[in-house]
PDB file of C-alpha atoms in Angstrom:
ATOM      1  CA  MET A 113       0.000   0.000   0.000  1.00  0.00           C
ATOM      2  CA  ARG A 114       1.202   3.497  -0.766  1.00  0.00           C
ATOM      3  CA  CYS A 115       0.478   7.002   0.345  1.00  0.00           C
ATOM      4  CA  THR A 116      -1.394   9.691  -1.605  1.00  0.00           C
ATOM      5  CA  ASP A 117      -0.957  13.455  -1.867  1.00  0.00           C
ATOM      6  CA  ARG A 118      -3.975  15.744  -1.422  1.00  0.00           C
ATOM      7  CA  ARG A 119      -2.308  19.154  -1.494  1.00  0.00           C
ATOM      8  CA  LYS A 120      -4.380  20.445  -4.397  1.00  0.00           C
ATOM      9  CA  ARG A 121      -7.626  19.311  -2.837  1.00  0.00           C
ATOM     10  CA  PHE A 122      -6.638  20.824   0.502  1.00  0.00           C
ATOM     11  CA  PHE A 123      -5.835  24.255  -0.892  1.00  0.00           C
ATOM     12  CA  PHE A 124      -8.993  24.212  -3.034  1.00  0.00           C
ATOM     13  CA  GLY A 125     -10.952  23.339   0.093  1.00  0.00           C
ATOM     14  CA  SER A 126      -9.306  26.178   2.002  1.00  0.00           C
ATOM     15  CA  PHE A 127     -10.320  28.759  -0.604  1.00  0.00           C
ATOM     16  CA  LEU A 128     -13.817  27.290  -0.638  1.00  0.00           C
ATOM     17  CA  LEU A 129     -13.964  27.581   3.148  1.00  0.00           C
ATOM     18  CA  ILE A 130     -12.996  31.259   3.030  1.00  0.00           C
ATOM     19  CA  GLY A 131     -15.748  31.844   0.509  1.00  0.00           C
ATOM     20  CA  MET A 132     -18.244  30.129   2.763  1.00  0.00           C
ATOM     21  CA  PHE A 133     -17.298  32.408   5.642  1.00  0.00           C
ATOM     22  CA  LEU A 134     -17.741  35.479   3.458  1.00  0.00           C
ATOM     23  CA  ILE A 135     -21.101  34.284   2.211  1.00  0.00           C
ATOM     24  CA  ALA A 136     -22.187  33.343   5.700  1.00  0.00           C
ATOM     25  CA  GLY A 137     -21.775  36.939   6.801  1.00  0.00           C
ATOM     26  CA  CYS A 138     -24.050  37.274   9.773  1.00  0.00           C
ATOM     27  CA  ALA A 139     -25.054  33.616   9.804  1.00  0.00           C
ATOM     28  CA  LYS A 140     -25.791  31.932  13.065  1.00  0.00           C
ATOM     29  CA  LYS A 141     -22.895  31.274  15.392  1.00  0.00           C
ATOM     30  CA  GLU A 142     -23.649  27.523  15.320  1.00  0.00           C
ATOM     31  CA  SER A 143     -23.263  27.409  11.523  1.00  0.00           C
ATOM     32  CA  ILE A 144     -19.905  29.147  11.636  1.00  0.00           C
ATOM     33  CA  ILE A 145     -18.714  26.773  14.361  1.00  0.00           C
ATOM     34  CA  ALA A 146     -19.792  23.796  12.259  1.00  0.00           C
ATOM     35  CA  ILE A 147     -17.867  25.152   9.273  1.00  0.00           C
ATOM     36  CA  TYR A 148     -14.796  25.707  11.461  1.00  0.00           C
ATOM     37  CA  GLU A 149     -14.946  22.209  12.935  1.00  0.00           C
ATOM     38  CA  LYS A 150     -15.183  20.700   9.466  1.00  0.00           C
ATOM     39  CA  SER A 151     -12.183  22.733   8.339  1.00  0.00           C
ATOM     40  CA  GLU A 152     -10.182  21.484  11.324  1.00  0.00           C
ATOM     41  CA  TYR A 153     -11.108  17.904  10.456  1.00  0.00           C
ATOM     42  CA  ASN A 154      -9.969  18.404   6.867  1.00  0.00           C
ATOM     43  CA  ARG A 155      -6.749  19.986   8.089  1.00  0.00           C
ATOM     44  CA  ASP A 156      -6.062  16.928  10.255  1.00  0.00           C
ATOM     45  CA  LEU A 157      -6.549  14.723   7.204  1.00  0.00           C
ATOM     46  CA  TYR A 158      -4.095  16.905   5.313  1.00  0.00           C
ATOM     47  CA  ARG A 159      -1.539  16.650   8.097  1.00  0.00           C
ATOM     48  CA  ALA A 160      -1.941  12.856   8.045  1.00  0.00           C
ATOM     49  CA  ASP A 161      -1.237  12.890   4.315  1.00  0.00           C
ATOM     50  CA  LEU A 162       1.947  14.887   4.888  1.00  0.00           C
ATOM     51  CA  TYR A 163       3.116  12.218   7.326  1.00  0.00           C
ATOM     52  CA  ALA A 164       2.541   9.600   4.648  1.00  0.00           C
ATOM     53  CA  GLU A 165       4.686  11.259   1.977  1.00  0.00           C
ATOM     54  CA  ASN A 166       7.648   9.105   0.945  1.00  0.00           C
ATOM     55  CA  LEU A 167       6.660   6.497   3.523  1.00  0.00           C
ATOM     56  CA  CYS A 168       5.324   2.977   3.385  1.00  0.00           C
ATOM     57  CA  VAL A 169       1.748   2.871   4.663  1.00  0.00           C
ATOM     58  CA  ALA A 170      -0.400  -0.107   5.631  1.00  0.00           C
ATOM     59  CA  VAL A 171      -3.546  -0.251   7.739  1.00  0.00           C
ATOM     60  CA  GLU A 172      -4.276  -3.978   7.603  1.00  0.00           C
ATOM     61  CA  ASN A 173      -2.232  -7.171   7.489  1.00  0.00           C
ATOM     62  CA  ILE A 174      -0.611  -7.896   4.120  1.00  0.00           C
ATOM     63  CA  GLU A 175       0.532 -11.312   2.942  1.00  0.00           C
ATOM     64  CA  LEU A 176       3.750 -11.852   1.009  1.00  0.00           C
ATOM     65  CA  PRO A 177       4.159 -14.677  -1.527  1.00  0.00           C
ATOM     66  CA  GLY A 178       6.940 -16.960  -0.382  1.00  0.00           C
ATOM     67  CA  TYR A 179       6.575 -16.149   3.315  1.00  0.00           C
ATOM     68  CA  THR A 180       4.254 -17.978   5.699  1.00  0.00           C
ATOM     69  CA  THR A 181       2.886 -15.945   8.591  1.00  0.00           C
ATOM     70  CA  ASP A 182       4.196 -17.183  11.939  1.00  0.00           C
ATOM     71  CA  GLN A 183       1.538 -16.765  14.616  1.00  0.00           C
ATOM     72  CA  GLN A 184       4.208 -17.133  17.312  1.00  0.00           C
ATOM     73  CA  LEU A 185       5.371 -13.594  16.544  1.00  0.00           C
ATOM     74  CA  HIS A 186       3.927 -10.452  18.095  1.00  0.00           C
ATOM     75  CA  ALA A 187       4.449  -8.511  14.854  1.00  0.00           C
ATOM     76  CA  ALA A 188       6.489  -8.450  11.653  1.00  0.00           C
ATOM     77  CA  GLY A 189       6.908  -6.254   8.608  1.00  0.00           C
ATOM     78  CA  LEU A 190       8.869  -5.830   5.392  1.00  0.00           C
ATOM     79  CA  PHE A 191       9.154  -2.392   3.809  1.00  0.00           C
ATOM     80  CA  GLY A 192      10.471  -1.518   0.360  1.00  0.00           C
ATOM     81  CA  VAL A 193      12.094   1.851   1.003  1.00  0.00           C
ATOM     82  CA  ASN A 194      12.515   3.000  -2.601  1.00  0.00           C
ATOM     83  CA  GLN A 195       9.157   1.612  -3.667  1.00  0.00           C
ATOM     84  CA  GLU A 196       7.448   3.213  -0.650  1.00  0.00           C
ATOM     85  CA  GLN A 197       5.588  -0.056  -0.279  1.00  0.00           C
ATOM     86  CA  VAL A 198       4.714  -2.390   2.569  1.00  0.00           C
ATOM     87  CA  LEU A 199       5.455  -5.859   1.235  1.00  0.00           C
ATOM     88  CA  TYR A 200       4.408  -7.701   4.381  1.00  0.00           C
ATOM     89  CA  ALA A 201       2.435  -6.610   7.428  1.00  0.00           C
ATOM     90  CA  GLN A 202       1.540  -8.577  10.546  1.00  0.00           C
ATOM     91  CA  ASN A 203       0.094  -6.655  13.500  1.00  0.00           C
ATOM     92  CA  LEU A 204       2.077  -3.549  12.544  1.00  0.00           C
ATOM     93  CA  HIS A 205       0.002  -1.233  14.733  1.00  0.00           C
ATOM     94  CA  ASN A 206      -0.264  -3.380  17.874  1.00  0.00           C
ATOM     95  CA  LYS A 207       1.374  -1.813  20.915  1.00  0.00           C
ATOM     96  CA  LEU A 208       4.322  -3.952  22.005  1.00  0.00           C
ATOM     97  CA  TYR A 209       7.302  -3.889  24.328  1.00  0.00           C
ATOM     98  CA  PRO A 210      10.389  -3.080  22.221  1.00  0.00           C
ATOM     99  CA  ALA A 211      13.289  -4.140  24.468  1.00  0.00           C
ATOM    100  CA  SER A 212      16.589  -2.756  23.129  1.00  0.00           C
ATOM    101  CA  THR A 213      15.183  -1.740  19.748  1.00  0.00           C
ATOM    102  CA  THR A 214      14.393   1.349  21.841  1.00  0.00           C
ATOM    103  CA  LYS A 215      18.009   2.347  21.260  1.00  0.00           C
ATOM    104  CA  VAL A 216      17.283   3.221  17.627  1.00  0.00           C
ATOM    105  CA  LEU A 217      15.382   6.275  18.872  1.00  0.00           C
ATOM    106  CA  THR A 218      18.073   6.950  21.493  1.00  0.00           C
ATOM    107  CA  ALA A 219      20.638   7.073  18.687  1.00  0.00           C
ATOM    108  CA  TYR A 220      18.394   9.266  16.528  1.00  0.00           C
ATOM    109  CA  VAL A 221      18.026  11.854  19.297  1.00  0.00           C
ATOM    110  CA  ALA A 222      21.747  11.711  20.144  1.00  0.00           C
ATOM    111  CA  LEU A 223      22.767  12.240  16.518  1.00  0.00           C
ATOM    112  CA  LYS A 224      20.324  15.122  16.184  1.00  0.00           C
ATOM    113  CA  TYR A 225      21.207  16.983  19.372  1.00  0.00           C
ATOM    114  CA  GLY A 226      24.647  15.702  20.358  1.00  0.00           C
ATOM    115  CA  ASN A 227      28.199  16.361  19.207  1.00  0.00           C
ATOM    116  CA  LEU A 228      30.213  13.285  18.240  1.00  0.00           C
ATOM    117  CA  SER A 229      33.461  14.805  19.509  1.00  0.00           C
ATOM    118  CA  ASP A 230      32.099  15.620  22.978  1.00  0.00           C
ATOM    119  CA  ILE A 231      33.881  13.951  25.884  1.00  0.00           C
ATOM    120  CA  VAL A 232      31.320  12.322  28.157  1.00  0.00           C
ATOM    121  CA  THR A 233      31.975  11.541  31.821  1.00  0.00           C
ATOM    122  CA  VAL A 234      30.197   8.378  32.920  1.00  0.00           C
ATOM    123  CA  SER A 235      28.096   8.626  36.082  1.00  0.00           C
ATOM    124  CA  ARG A 236      27.423   6.048  38.785  1.00  0.00           C
ATOM    125  CA  ARG A 237      23.849   5.695  37.534  1.00  0.00           C
ATOM    126  CA  ALA A 238      25.109   4.768  34.072  1.00  0.00           C
ATOM    127  CA  VAL A 239      26.988   1.736  35.389  1.00  0.00           C
ATOM    128  CA  THR A 240      24.374   0.527  37.875  1.00  0.00           C
ATOM    129  CA  PHE A 241      22.646  -2.435  36.232  1.00  0.00           C
ATOM    130  CA  ASP A 242      21.863  -6.036  37.100  1.00  0.00           C
ATOM    131  CA  VAL A 243      24.674  -8.461  36.355  1.00  0.00           C
ATOM    132  CA  ASP A 244      22.778 -10.017  33.438  1.00  0.00           C
ATOM    133  CA  ALA A 245      22.024  -6.699  31.733  1.00  0.00           C
ATOM    134  CA  SER A 246      23.537  -5.876  28.351  1.00  0.00           C
ATOM    135  CA  VAL A 247      26.408  -3.453  28.978  1.00  0.00           C
ATOM    136  CA  CYS A 248      29.541  -2.249  27.209  1.00  0.00           C
ATOM    137  CA  GLY A 249      31.785  -2.368  30.269  1.00  0.00           C
ATOM    138  CA  LEU A 250      31.888   1.296  31.242  1.00  0.00           C
ATOM    139  CA  GLN A 251      33.055   2.317  34.708  1.00  0.00           C
ATOM    140  CA  GLU A 252      32.145   5.282  36.861  1.00  0.00           C
ATOM    141  CA  ASN A 253      34.152   8.414  35.914  1.00  0.00           C
ATOM    142  CA  ASP A 254      35.191   6.962  32.559  1.00  0.00           C
ATOM    143  CA  GLN A 255      35.697   9.603  29.901  1.00  0.00           C
ATOM    144  CA  ILE A 256      34.696   8.601  26.394  1.00  0.00           C
ATOM    145  CA  THR A 257      33.555  10.350  23.220  1.00  0.00           C
ATOM    146  CA  MET A 258      29.920  10.589  22.221  1.00  0.00           C
ATOM    147  CA  GLU A 259      30.847   8.865  18.965  1.00  0.00           C
ATOM    148  CA  ALA A 260      32.229   5.853  20.814  1.00  0.00           C
ATOM    149  CA  LEU A 261      29.173   5.705  23.060  1.00  0.00           C
ATOM    150  CA  LEU A 262      26.930   5.553  20.010  1.00  0.00           C
ATOM    151  CA  TYR A 263      28.943   2.731  18.464  1.00  0.00           C
ATOM    152  CA  GLY A 264      28.606   0.741  21.677  1.00  0.00           C
ATOM    153  CA  LEU A 265      24.905   1.565  21.880  1.00  0.00           C
ATOM    154  CA  LEU A 266      24.092   0.386  18.361  1.00  0.00           C
ATOM    155  CA  LEU A 267      26.552  -2.487  17.962  1.00  0.00           C
ATOM    156  CA  HIS A 268      26.820  -4.009  21.424  1.00  0.00           C
ATOM    157  CA  SER A 269      23.506  -2.704  22.826  1.00  0.00           C
ATOM    158  CA  GLY A 270      25.056  -1.141  25.919  1.00  0.00           C
ATOM    159  CA  ASN A 271      22.515  -0.019  28.507  1.00  0.00           C
ATOM    160  CA  ASP A 272      25.337   1.837  30.243  1.00  0.00           C
ATOM    161  CA  ASN A 273      26.022   3.748  27.037  1.00  0.00           C
ATOM    162  CA  ALA A 274      22.342   4.674  26.749  1.00  0.00           C
ATOM    163  CA  ILE A 275      22.292   6.274  30.199  1.00  0.00           C
ATOM    164  CA  ALA A 276      25.598   8.090  29.629  1.00  0.00           C
ATOM    165  CA  ILE A 277      24.291   9.498  26.343  1.00  0.00           C
ATOM    166  CA  ALA A 278      21.003  10.602  27.897  1.00  0.00           C
ATOM    167  CA  GLU A 279      22.600  12.348  30.860  1.00  0.00           C
ATOM    168  CA  HIS A 280      25.143  14.158  28.710  1.00  0.00           C
ATOM    169  CA  ILE A 281      22.675  15.491  26.150  1.00  0.00           C
ATOM    170  CA  SER A 282      19.750  16.438  28.382  1.00  0.00           C
ATOM    171  CA  GLY A 283      21.239  16.669  31.864  1.00  0.00           C
ATOM    172  CA  SER A 284      19.084  13.815  33.132  1.00  0.00           C
ATOM    173  CA  VAL A 285      17.600  10.576  31.888  1.00  0.00           C
ATOM    174  CA  GLU A 286      14.108  11.898  32.527  1.00  0.00           C
ATOM    175  CA  ALA A 287      14.620  15.002  30.382  1.00  0.00           C
ATOM    176  CA  PHE A 288      16.150  12.931  27.602  1.00  0.00           C
ATOM    177  CA  VAL A 289      13.192  10.543  27.592  1.00  0.00           C
ATOM    178  CA  GLU A 290      10.840  13.511  27.228  1.00  0.00           C
ATOM    179  CA  LEU A 291      12.893  14.543  24.208  1.00  0.00           C
ATOM    180  CA  MET A 292      12.701  11.011  22.809  1.00  0.00           C
ATOM    181  CA  ASN A 293       8.913  11.013  23.007  1.00  0.00           C
ATOM    182  CA  GLU A 294       8.729  14.477  21.478  1.00  0.00           C
ATOM    183  CA  GLU A 295      10.904  13.414  18.544  1.00  0.00           C
ATOM    184  CA  ALA A 296       8.885  10.232  18.085  1.00  0.00           C
ATOM    185  CA  ARG A 297       5.707  12.296  17.746  1.00  0.00           C
ATOM    186  CA  LYS A 298       7.378  14.539  15.180  1.00  0.00           C
ATOM    187  CA  LEU A 299       8.175  11.463  13.098  1.00  0.00           C
ATOM    188  CA  GLY A 300       4.550  10.340  13.250  1.00  0.00           C
ATOM    189  CA  ALA A 301       5.297   7.554  15.740  1.00  0.00           C
ATOM    190  CA  THR A 302       2.226   8.439  17.780  1.00  0.00           C
ATOM    191  CA  ASN A 303       1.735   4.955  19.263  1.00  0.00           C
ATOM    192  CA  THR A 304       5.107   5.118  20.984  1.00  0.00           C
ATOM    193  CA  HIS A 305       5.779   6.047  24.603  1.00  0.00           C
ATOM    194  CA  PHE A 306       9.193   5.434  26.121  1.00  0.00           C
ATOM    195  CA  THR A 307      10.177   5.744  29.770  1.00  0.00           C
ATOM    196  CA  ASN A 308      13.902   5.024  29.435  1.00  0.00           C
ATOM    197  CA  PRO A 309      16.620   5.177  26.755  1.00  0.00           C
ATOM    198  CA  HIS A 310      17.668   1.502  26.859  1.00  0.00           C
ATOM    199  CA  GLY A 311      14.475  -0.548  26.658  1.00  0.00           C
ATOM    200  CA  LEU A 312      14.532  -2.493  29.918  1.00  0.00           C
ATOM    201  CA  HIS A 313      10.958  -3.413  30.745  1.00  0.00           C
ATOM    202  CA  GLU A 314       8.563  -0.884  32.202  1.00  0.00           C
ATOM    203  CA  ALA A 315       4.797  -1.216  31.846  1.00  0.00           C
ATOM    204  CA  ASP A 316       4.388   2.178  30.170  1.00  0.00           C
ATOM    205  CA  HIS A 317       7.287   1.674  27.746  1.00  0.00           C
ATOM    206  CA  TYR A 318       5.892   0.591  24.385  1.00  0.00           C
ATOM    207  CA  THR A 319       5.859   1.121  20.642  1.00  0.00           C
ATOM    208  CA  THR A 320       4.608  -0.620  17.486  1.00  0.00           C
ATOM    209  CA  ALA A 321       6.410  -2.334  14.645  1.00  0.00           C
ATOM    210  CA  TYR A 322       5.208   0.431  12.344  1.00  0.00           C
ATOM    211  CA  ASP A 323       6.495   3.183  14.632  1.00  0.00           C
ATOM    212  CA  LEU A 324       9.867   1.430  14.745  1.00  0.00           C
ATOM    213  CA  TYR A 325       9.873   1.445  10.961  1.00  0.00           C
ATOM    214  CA  LEU A 326       9.192   5.203  10.968  1.00  0.00           C
ATOM    215  CA  ILE A 327      12.044   5.870  13.394  1.00  0.00           C
ATOM    216  CA  PHE A 328      14.520   3.543  11.680  1.00  0.00           C
ATOM    217  CA  ASN A 329      13.599   4.912   8.257  1.00  0.00           C
ATOM    218  CA  GLU A 330      14.439   8.423   9.449  1.00  0.00           C
ATOM    219  CA  CYS A 331      17.730   7.226  10.945  1.00  0.00           C
ATOM    220  CA  MET A 332      18.702   5.818   7.549  1.00  0.00           C
ATOM    221  CA  LYS A 333      18.922   9.368   6.209  1.00  0.00           C
ATOM    222  CA  ASN A 334      21.915   9.937   8.496  1.00  0.00           C
ATOM    223  CA  GLU A 335      25.179   8.647   7.017  1.00  0.00           C
ATOM    224  CA  THR A 336      26.772   8.400  10.458  1.00  0.00           C
ATOM    225  CA  PHE A 337      24.008   6.063  11.601  1.00  0.00           C
ATOM    226  CA  LEU A 338      24.460   3.884   8.513  1.00  0.00           C
ATOM    227  CA  THR A 339      28.209   3.744   9.064  1.00  0.00           C
ATOM    228  CA  MET A 340      27.745   2.730  12.682  1.00  0.00           C
ATOM    229  CA  ILE A 341      25.280  -0.105  12.156  1.00  0.00           C
ATOM    230  CA  SER A 342      27.334  -1.529   9.282  1.00  0.00           C
ATOM    231  CA  ARG A 343      30.601  -1.872  11.215  1.00  0.00           C
ATOM    232  CA  SER A 344      31.873  -5.352  12.026  1.00  0.00           C
ATOM    233  CA  SER A 345      33.583  -4.048  15.181  1.00  0.00           C
ATOM    234  CA  TYR A 346      34.605  -0.854  16.926  1.00  0.00           C
ATOM    235  CA  ALA A 347      37.499  -0.216  19.334  1.00  0.00           C
ATOM    236  CA  ALA A 348      36.879   2.583  21.836  1.00  0.00           C
ATOM    237  CA  THR A 349      39.560   4.337  23.859  1.00  0.00           C
ATOM    238  CA  VAL A 350      38.445   5.070  27.416  1.00  0.00           C
ATOM    239  CA  GLN A 351      40.188   7.321  29.935  1.00  0.00           C
ATOM    240  CA  ASN A 352      39.689   6.944  33.673  1.00  0.00           C
ATOM    241  CA  PRO A 353      41.372   9.161  36.301  1.00  0.00           C
ATOM    242  CA  THR A 354      41.853   6.173  38.611  1.00  0.00           C
ATOM    243  CA  SER A 355      42.565   3.198  36.357  1.00  0.00           C
ATOM    244  CA  GLY A 356      44.131   4.987  33.389  1.00  0.00           C
ATOM    245  CA  THR A 357      43.571   4.277  29.696  1.00  0.00           C
ATOM    246  CA  ARG A 358      42.010   1.109  28.314  1.00  0.00           C
ATOM    247  CA  GLN A 359      40.390  -0.105  25.114  1.00  0.00           C
ATOM    248  CA  LEU A 360      36.968  -1.673  24.733  1.00  0.00           C
ATOM    249  CA  THR A 361      36.056  -3.532  21.545  1.00  0.00           C
ATOM    250  CA  TRP A 362      32.421  -3.994  20.558  1.00  0.00           C
ATOM    251  CA  THR A 363      30.880  -6.177  17.867  1.00  0.00           C
ATOM    252  CA  PRO A 364      27.310  -6.355  16.529  1.00  0.00           C
ATOM    253  CA  SER A 365      24.774  -8.240  18.612  1.00  0.00           C
ATOM    254  CA  HIS A 366      22.776  -9.715  15.718  1.00  0.00           C
ATOM    255  CA  PHE A 367      23.502 -13.299  14.690  1.00  0.00           C
ATOM    256  CA  TYR A 368      24.099 -12.572  11.003  1.00  0.00           C
ATOM    257  CA  ALA A 369      27.165 -10.501  11.882  1.00  0.00           C
ATOM    258  CA  GLN A 370      28.325 -13.100  14.394  1.00  0.00           C
ATOM    259  CA  GLY A 371      28.090 -15.953  11.910  1.00  0.00           C
ATOM    260  CA  LEU A 372      25.448 -17.695  14.021  1.00  0.00           C
ATOM    261  CA  ALA A 373      22.715 -17.281  11.394  1.00  0.00           C
ATOM    262  CA  ILE A 374      23.091 -17.785   7.651  1.00  0.00           C
ATOM    263  CA  PRO A 375      21.979 -14.646   5.787  1.00  0.00           C
ATOM    264  CA  PRO A 376      19.602 -14.996   2.842  1.00  0.00           C
ATOM    265  CA  GLN A 377      21.266 -15.287  -0.565  1.00  0.00           C
ATOM    266  CA  ASN A 378      19.110 -12.645  -2.241  1.00  0.00           C
ATOM    267  CA  ALA A 379      20.145  -9.741  -0.011  1.00  0.00           C
ATOM    268  CA  VAL A 380      23.043  -8.191   1.874  1.00  0.00           C
ATOM    269  CA  ILE A 381      22.496  -7.417   5.555  1.00  0.00           C
ATOM    270  CA  VAL A 382      23.704  -3.875   6.258  1.00  0.00           C
ATOM    271  CA  GLY A 383      22.961  -3.793   9.979  1.00  0.00           C
ATOM    272  CA  GLY A 384      20.284  -3.092  12.518  1.00  0.00           C
ATOM    273  CA  LYS A 385      19.282  -3.436  16.142  1.00  0.00           C
ATOM    274  CA  THR A 386      18.416  -6.365  18.346  1.00  0.00           C
ATOM    275  CA  GLY A 387      16.188  -6.448  21.393  1.00  0.00           C
ATOM    276  CA  THR A 388      15.563  -9.230  23.887  1.00  0.00           C
ATOM    277  CA  GLU A 389      13.519  -9.194  27.080  1.00  0.00           C
ATOM    278  CA  ASP A 390      11.147 -11.641  28.771  1.00  0.00           C
ATOM    279  CA  LEU A 391       7.886  -9.875  27.901  1.00  0.00           C
ATOM    280  CA  ALA A 392       9.123  -8.323  24.659  1.00  0.00           C
ATOM    281  CA  GLY A 393      10.509 -11.604  23.368  1.00  0.00           C
ATOM    282  CA  SER A 394      13.260 -11.602  20.759  1.00  0.00           C
ATOM    283  CA  CYS A 395      13.142  -8.613  18.404  1.00  0.00           C
ATOM    284  CA  LEU A 396      15.189  -7.479  15.422  1.00  0.00           C
ATOM    285  CA  ILE A 397      15.012  -4.598  12.964  1.00  0.00           C
ATOM    286  CA  LEU A 398      17.365  -4.691   9.972  1.00  0.00           C
ATOM    287  CA  LEU A 399      18.383  -2.743   6.920  1.00  0.00           C
ATOM    288  CA  GLU A 400      19.210  -4.978   3.990  1.00  0.00           C
ATOM    289  CA  LYS A 401      19.752  -4.398   0.275  1.00  0.00           C
ATOM    290  CA  ASP A 402      18.761  -6.686  -2.558  1.00  0.00           C
ATOM    291  CA  LEU A 403      21.323  -7.649  -5.194  1.00  0.00           C
ATOM    292  CA  SER A 404      20.434  -4.516  -7.183  1.00  0.00           C
ATOM    293  CA  GLY A 405      21.153  -2.298  -4.187  1.00  0.00           C
ATOM    294  CA  ASN A 406      17.545  -1.471  -3.303  1.00  0.00           C
ATOM    295  CA  PRO A 407      17.076  -0.935   0.461  1.00  0.00           C
ATOM    296  CA  TYR A 408      14.507  -2.749   2.597  1.00  0.00           C
ATOM    297  CA  ILE A 409      13.627  -2.572   6.266  1.00  0.00           C
ATOM    298  CA  SER A 410      12.581  -5.828   7.925  1.00  0.00           C
ATOM    299  CA  ILE A 411      11.153  -6.163  11.414  1.00  0.00           C
ATOM    300  CA  VAL A 412      10.383  -9.183  13.576  1.00  0.00           C
ATOM    301  CA  MET A 413       9.073  -8.608  17.109  1.00  0.00           C
ATOM    302  CA  GLY A 414       8.145 -10.941  19.920  1.00  0.00           C
ATOM    303  CA  ALA A 415       9.664 -14.201  18.725  1.00  0.00           C
ATOM    304  CA  PRO A 416       9.673 -16.807  21.521  1.00  0.00           C
ATOM    305  CA  ASP A 417      13.402 -17.458  21.069  1.00  0.00           C
ATOM    306  CA  LYS A 418      16.398 -16.648  18.882  1.00  0.00           C
ATOM    307  CA  THR A 419      15.915 -19.678  16.636  1.00  0.00           C
ATOM    308  CA  VAL A 420      12.409 -18.588  15.676  1.00  0.00           C
ATOM    309  CA  LEU A 421      13.562 -14.975  15.344  1.00  0.00           C
ATOM    310  CA  TYR A 422      16.281 -15.698  12.795  1.00  0.00           C
ATOM    311  CA  ASN A 423      14.340 -18.381  10.938  1.00  0.00           C
ATOM    312  CA  ASP A 424      11.498 -15.929  10.413  1.00  0.00           C
ATOM    313  CA  MET A 425      13.766 -13.008   9.573  1.00  0.00           C
ATOM    314  CA  THR A 426      15.666 -15.065   7.001  1.00  0.00           C
ATOM    315  CA  SER A 427      12.427 -16.328   5.457  1.00  0.00           C
ATOM    316  CA  LEU A 428      11.003 -12.811   5.352  1.00  0.00           C
ATOM    317  CA  ILE A 429      14.043 -11.336   3.606  1.00  0.00           C
ATOM    318  CA  SER A 430      14.243 -14.327   1.253  1.00  0.00           C
ATOM    319  CA  ALA A 431      10.736 -13.476   0.043  1.00  0.00           C
ATOM    320  CA  ILE A 432      11.825 -10.062  -1.300  1.00  0.00           C
ATOM    321  CA  PRO A 433      10.792 -10.103  -4.984  1.00  0.00           C
ATOM    322  CA  ALA A 434      13.651 -10.082  -7.497  1.00  0.00           C
ATOM    323  CA  SER A 435      14.161  -6.581  -8.917  1.00  0.00           C
TER     324      SER A 435
END
């Protein structure tokens, strides 16, 4: 399904509305209010159309020849970026827990408002996580560049990096999260509400597969983001006033990069973001390109385990029509 453009009809309607007001003259107040309310409704429709420009749009589920819907999943989608077409849609608009796919929006906000060369001092809060949490190995009072933090965030899914980024850009995690939600709304991701920058479970922390597509699609316009998610590894230099200088090396968390899943033969995996949490299940959003170089965004959310996640993702990408 694709979007449509109603600019001409909107402007024609606006001129018509002005004429109606002039003709109405001293008409009853109720009539004028009714005309105004109708104009506001039409304006909302116009705004919705603007959101849909150059975007893939789907309201209902869409089947894809060559791919069998897996009811174990919470949601899944395949988007042809150049075609502006949703090739597959399964529960795209259901509200779901995103786990660490949250960090795509964290990176978007950091790239928009941050400075890659900034030196960030890591706080105690940034390194205070449960032992089984996904972290990059930062220590309190570490000094590290914003660029390095973003590499660790996107490649290795560091929760510690997410907090350090948030505190540096907005002064507090809470202020940064407000900024995240504001930016999500600007992108049209109106079914998203985040309460933290890393994606650890909170009841009021949710999004949809379609909103993730909107956010990831916008990130793709940033060359720095594309460079970061496509790296096979990144070595960060960290300074600490107590322990001195050390290096941390981070690699991508998705199985295709690790050689634990065989990528489909009809596409090249560029990179993406994983997410795993008990209630969210196993999640993955990827950018891939077909053999002609056309970009696609694929999303699988809520798989019961990694085996199902990568089997479904591989099958979904394999069903991309030959260009």
